[in-house]
Each structure stands twice: as structure tokens, then as C-alpha cells.
């Protein structure tokens, strides 16, 4: 049972990394095509900045 849980954890991490990379590649390849993608790019950057700030605060407190 532990082997199955470990396999599912590894598979979910791999799928997450692939999905995350796919989002980045889509944003990079389509960034200049229209204003909607500029908005998505800006929101994606804000999300990452917020995540970095939260991680930093969480590590210190």
C-alpha cells in the first residue's frame, strides 16, 4: 500500500511539473498576440510574487 501511495505522489508531482511548464511555455509563446494574454501574464507574475512573499514570511515566522 505504501508503494502505491509513493507512486501516486511521484506521478502527481511529475504531472504538476509538466502542467506548470506547459503554462509557462504557452504564456511565453503567446505573450504578444493580444491584450488578454498580457493580462494573464501579469496575473501569473503577481501570483508568483505573492507566493514568494508568503513563503518568505512563512519561513521566518
Short mmCIF file of N, CA, C and O in Angstrom, two decimals:
data_model
loop_
_atom_site.label_atom_id
_atom_site.label_comp_id
_atom_site.label_asym_id
_atom_site.label_seq_id
_atom_site.Cartn_x
_atom_site.Cartn_y
_atom_site.Cartn_z
N UNK A 1 0.82 -1.20 0.00
CA UNK A 1 0.00 0.00 0.00
C UNK A 1 0.87 1.27 0.00
O UNK A 1 0.53 2.23 -0.66
N UNK A 2 1.95 1.20 0.75
CA UNK A 2 2.85 2.36 0.79
C UNK A 2 3.49 2.60 -0.58
O UNK A 2 3.74 3.74 -0.95
N UNK A 3 3.77 1.53 -1.30
CA UNK A 3 4.35 1.65 -2.64
C UNK A 3 3.39 2.37 -3.58
O UNK A 3 3.80 3.20 -4.38
N UNK A 4 2.10 2.06 -3.46
CA UNK A 4 1.09 2.69 -4.30
C UNK A 4 0.99 4.18 -3.97
O UNK A 4 0.94 5.02 -4.87
N UNK A 5 0.98 4.52 -2.69
CA UNK A 5 0.92 5.92 -2.27
C UNK A 5 2.13 6.69 -2.79
O UNK A 5 2.00 7.81 -3.28
N UNK A 6 3.31 6.10 -2.68
CA UNK A 6 4.52 6.75 -3.16
C UNK A 6 4.46 6.95 -4.67
O UNK A 6 4.82 8.01 -5.19
N UNK A 7 4.00 5.93 -5.38
CA UNK A 7 3.87 6.04 -6.83
C UNK A 7 2.90 7.13 -7.24
O UNK A 7 3.16 7.89 -8.18
N UNK A 8 1.78 7.25 -6.53
CA UNK A 8 0.81 8.30 -6.82
C UNK A 8 1.38 9.69 -6.52
O UNK A 8 1.13 10.64 -7.25
N UNK A 9 2.13 9.81 -5.44
CA UNK A 9 2.76 11.09 -5.10
C UNK A 9 3.75 11.51 -6.19
O UNK A 9 3.76 12.66 -6.64
N UNK A 10 4.58 10.56 -6.60
CA UNK A 10 5.57 10.87 -7.63
C UNK A 10 4.88 11.24 -8.94
O UNK A 10 5.26 12.21 -9.60
N UNK A 11 3.84 10.47 -9.31
CA UNK A 11 3.11 10.76 -10.55
C UNK A 11 2.45 12.13 -10.49
O UNK A 11 2.48 12.88 -11.47
N UNK A 12 1.88 12.50 -9.34
CA UNK A 12 1.23 13.80 -9.24
C UNK A 12 2.24 14.93 -9.31
O UNK A 12 1.96 15.98 -9.89
N UNK A 13 3.41 14.73 -8.75
CA UNK A 13 4.46 15.75 -8.84
C UNK A 13 4.92 15.92 -10.29
O UNK A 13 5.07 17.04 -10.78
N UNK A 14 5.12 14.81 -10.98
CA UNK A 14 5.56 14.87 -12.38
C UNK A 14 4.51 15.56 -13.24
O UNK A 14 4.83 16.44 -14.06
N UNK A 15 3.24 15.19 -13.07
CA UNK A 15 2.16 15.81 -13.83
C UNK A 15 2.08 17.30 -13.51
O UNK A 15 1.88 18.14 -14.40
N UNK A 16 2.26 17.67 -12.25
CA UNK A 16 2.25 19.08 -11.85
C UNK A 16 3.37 19.86 -12.50
O UNK A 16 3.16 20.98 -12.99
N UNK A 17 4.55 19.29 -12.54
CA UNK A 17 5.69 19.97 -13.17
C UNK A 17 5.45 20.14 -14.66
O UNK A 17 5.73 21.20 -15.23
N UNK A 18 4.93 19.10 -15.30
CA UNK A 18 4.65 19.18 -16.74
C UNK A 18 3.59 20.25 -17.01
O UNK A 18 3.72 21.06 -17.93
N UNK A 19 2.52 20.27 -16.19
CA UNK A 19 1.48 21.27 -16.37
C UNK A 19 1.99 22.67 -16.14
O UNK A 19 1.66 23.60 -16.89
N UNK A 20 2.78 22.86 -15.10
CA UNK A 20 3.36 24.16 -14.79
C UNK A 20 4.24 24.64 -15.94
O UNK A 20 4.16 25.80 -16.37
N UNK A 21 5.06 23.74 -16.46
CA UNK A 21 5.93 24.09 -17.59
C UNK A 21 5.10 24.42 -18.83
O UNK A 21 5.46 25.33 -19.59
N UNK A 22 4.02 23.67 -19.05
CA UNK A 22 3.16 23.93 -20.21
C UNK A 22 2.53 25.31 -20.12
O UNK A 22 2.44 26.03 -21.13
N UNK A 23 2.11 25.73 -18.93
CA UNK A 23 1.54 27.06 -18.76
C UNK A 23 2.58 28.13 -19.08
O UNK A 23 2.32 29.09 -19.79
N UNK A 24 3.80 27.97 -18.57
CA UNK A 24 4.86 28.92 -18.85
C UNK A 24 5.15 29.00 -20.33
O UNK A 24 5.30 30.09 -20.89
N UNK A 25 5.25 27.84 -20.99
CA UNK A 25 5.55 27.84 -22.42
C UNK A 25 4.43 28.50 -23.22
O UNK A 25 4.69 29.26 -24.14
N UNK A 26 3.17 28.24 -22.86
CA UNK A 26 2.04 28.85 -23.55
C UNK A 26 2.08 30.36 -23.38
O UNK A 26 1.88 31.11 -24.33
N UNK A 27 2.34 30.82 -22.16
CA UNK A 27 2.41 32.26 -21.91
C UNK A 27 3.55 32.91 -22.69
O UNK A 27 3.40 33.98 -23.27
N UNK A 28 4.71 32.27 -22.69
CA UNK A 28 5.86 32.83 -23.39
C UNK A 28 5.61 32.89 -24.90
O UNK A 28 5.90 33.90 -25.55
N UNK A 29 5.05 31.82 -25.45
CA UNK A 29 4.83 31.77 -26.89
C UNK A 29 3.71 32.68 -27.37
O UNK A 29 3.70 33.10 -28.52
N UNK A 30 2.75 33.00 -26.52
CA UNK A 30 1.59 33.78 -26.93
C UNK A 30 1.51 35.16 -26.29
O UNK A 30 0.50 35.83 -26.39
N UNK A 31 2.57 35.58 -25.64
CA UNK A 31 2.53 36.79 -24.83
C UNK A 31 2.15 38.04 -25.64
O UNK A 31 1.36 38.86 -25.19
N UNK A 32 2.68 38.22 -26.79
CA UNK A 32 2.48 39.45 -27.56
C UNK A 32 1.31 39.38 -28.54
O UNK A 32 1.11 40.30 -29.31
N UNK A 33 0.53 38.33 -28.51
CA UNK A 33 -0.52 38.17 -29.51
C UNK A 33 -1.76 39.01 -29.23
O UNK A 33 -2.39 39.49 -30.16
N UNK A 34 -2.15 39.18 -27.97
CA UNK A 34 -3.30 40.04 -27.68
C UNK A 34 -3.26 40.53 -26.24
O UNK A 34 -2.44 40.09 -25.44
N UNK A 35 -4.18 41.42 -25.92
CA UNK A 35 -4.18 42.04 -24.59
C UNK A 35 -4.63 41.07 -23.51
O UNK A 35 -4.21 41.18 -22.36
N UNK A 36 -5.49 40.11 -23.86
CA UNK A 36 -5.94 39.13 -22.87
C UNK A 36 -4.75 38.35 -22.31
O UNK A 36 -4.66 38.14 -21.11
N UNK A 37 -3.85 37.96 -23.17
CA UNK A 37 -2.70 37.19 -22.71
C UNK A 37 -1.76 38.07 -21.89
O UNK A 37 -1.13 37.60 -20.95
N UNK A 38 -1.70 39.35 -22.21
CA UNK A 38 -0.92 40.27 -21.37
C UNK A 38 -1.49 40.30 -19.95
O UNK A 38 -0.74 40.31 -18.98
N UNK A 39 -2.81 40.30 -19.84
CA UNK A 39 -3.46 40.28 -18.52
C UNK A 39 -3.16 38.98 -17.79
O UNK A 39 -2.82 38.99 -16.60
N UNK A 40 -3.23 37.86 -18.49
CA UNK A 40 -2.93 36.56 -17.88
C UNK A 40 -1.47 36.53 -17.43
O UNK A 40 -1.16 36.05 -16.34
N UNK A 41 -0.58 37.06 -18.25
CA UNK A 41 0.85 37.12 -17.90
C UNK A 41 1.06 37.94 -16.63
O UNK A 41 1.78 37.54 -15.72
N UNK A 42 0.39 39.08 -16.57
CA UNK A 42 0.52 39.95 -15.40
C UNK A 42 -0.01 39.25 -14.14
O UNK A 42 0.62 39.30 -13.08
N UNK A 43 -1.15 38.58 -14.25
CA UNK A 43 -1.71 37.85 -13.10
C UNK A 43 -0.80 36.70 -12.69
O UNK A 43 -0.63 36.44 -11.49
N UNK A 44 -0.21 36.01 -13.66
CA UNK A 44 0.70 34.91 -13.38
C UNK A 44 1.93 35.42 -12.62
O UNK A 44 2.37 34.81 -11.65
N UNK A 45 2.46 36.57 -13.03
CA UNK A 45 3.60 37.15 -12.33
C UNK A 45 3.20 37.58 -10.91
O UNK A 45 3.96 37.36 -9.97
N UNK A 46 2.05 38.21 -10.76
CA UNK A 46 1.58 38.62 -9.43
C UNK A 46 1.41 37.42 -8.51
O UNK A 46 1.75 37.47 -7.33
N UNK A 47 0.87 36.32 -9.05
CA UNK A 47 0.71 35.10 -8.27
C UNK A 47 2.07 34.62 -7.76
O UNK A 47 2.21 34.25 -6.59
N UNK A 48 3.09 34.65 -8.61
CA UNK A 48 4.40 34.18 -8.20
C UNK A 48 5.03 35.12 -7.16
O UNK A 48 5.67 34.66 -6.23
N UNK A 49 4.87 36.39 -7.34
CA UNK A 49 5.39 37.34 -6.36
C UNK A 49 4.73 37.12 -5.00
O UNK A 49 5.40 37.07 -3.97
N UNK A 50 3.41 36.96 -5.00
CA UNK A 50 2.68 36.72 -3.75
C UNK A 50 3.14 35.40 -3.12
O UNK A 50 3.33 35.33 -1.89
N UNK A 51 3.34 34.37 -3.92
CA UNK A 51 3.79 33.09 -3.39
C UNK A 51 5.18 33.19 -2.77
O UNK A 51 5.45 32.61 -1.72
N UNK A 52 6.06 33.95 -3.40
CA UNK A 52 7.41 34.14 -2.87
C UNK A 52 7.36 34.89 -1.55
O UNK A 52 8.03 34.53 -0.58
N UNK A 53 6.54 35.94 -1.48
CA UNK A 53 6.41 36.71 -0.23
C UNK A 53 5.84 35.83 0.88
O UNK A 53 6.35 35.84 2.01
N UNK A 54 4.81 35.07 0.58
CA UNK A 54 4.20 34.19 1.59
C UNK A 54 5.21 33.15 2.05
O UNK A 54 5.32 32.87 3.25
N UNK A 55 5.96 32.56 1.13
CA UNK A 55 6.97 31.56 1.50
C UNK A 55 8.05 32.18 2.38
O UNK A 55 8.49 31.57 3.36
N UNK A 56 8.47 33.39 2.04
CA UNK A 56 9.48 34.07 2.85
C UNK A 56 8.96 34.35 4.26
O UNK A 56 9.63 34.06 5.25
N UNK A 57 7.73 34.88 4.36
CA UNK A 57 7.15 35.16 5.67
C UNK A 57 6.93 33.88 6.47
O UNK A 57 7.16 33.84 7.67
N UNK A 58 6.46 32.83 5.80
CA UNK A 58 6.22 31.57 6.46
C UNK A 58 7.53 30.99 7.02
O UNK A 58 7.57 30.42 8.11
N UNK A 59 8.64 31.16 6.28
CA UNK A 59 9.92 30.64 6.72
C UNK A 59 10.45 31.39 7.93
O UNK A 59 11.14 30.82 8.77
N UNK A 60 10.10 32.68 8.05
CA UNK A 60 10.64 33.47 9.16
C UNK A 60 9.76 33.45 10.39
O UNK A 60 10.24 33.75 11.49
N UNK A 61 8.48 33.17 10.24
CA UNK A 61 7.58 33.24 11.41
C UNK A 61 6.97 31.92 11.75
O UNK A 61 6.92 30.96 11.33
#
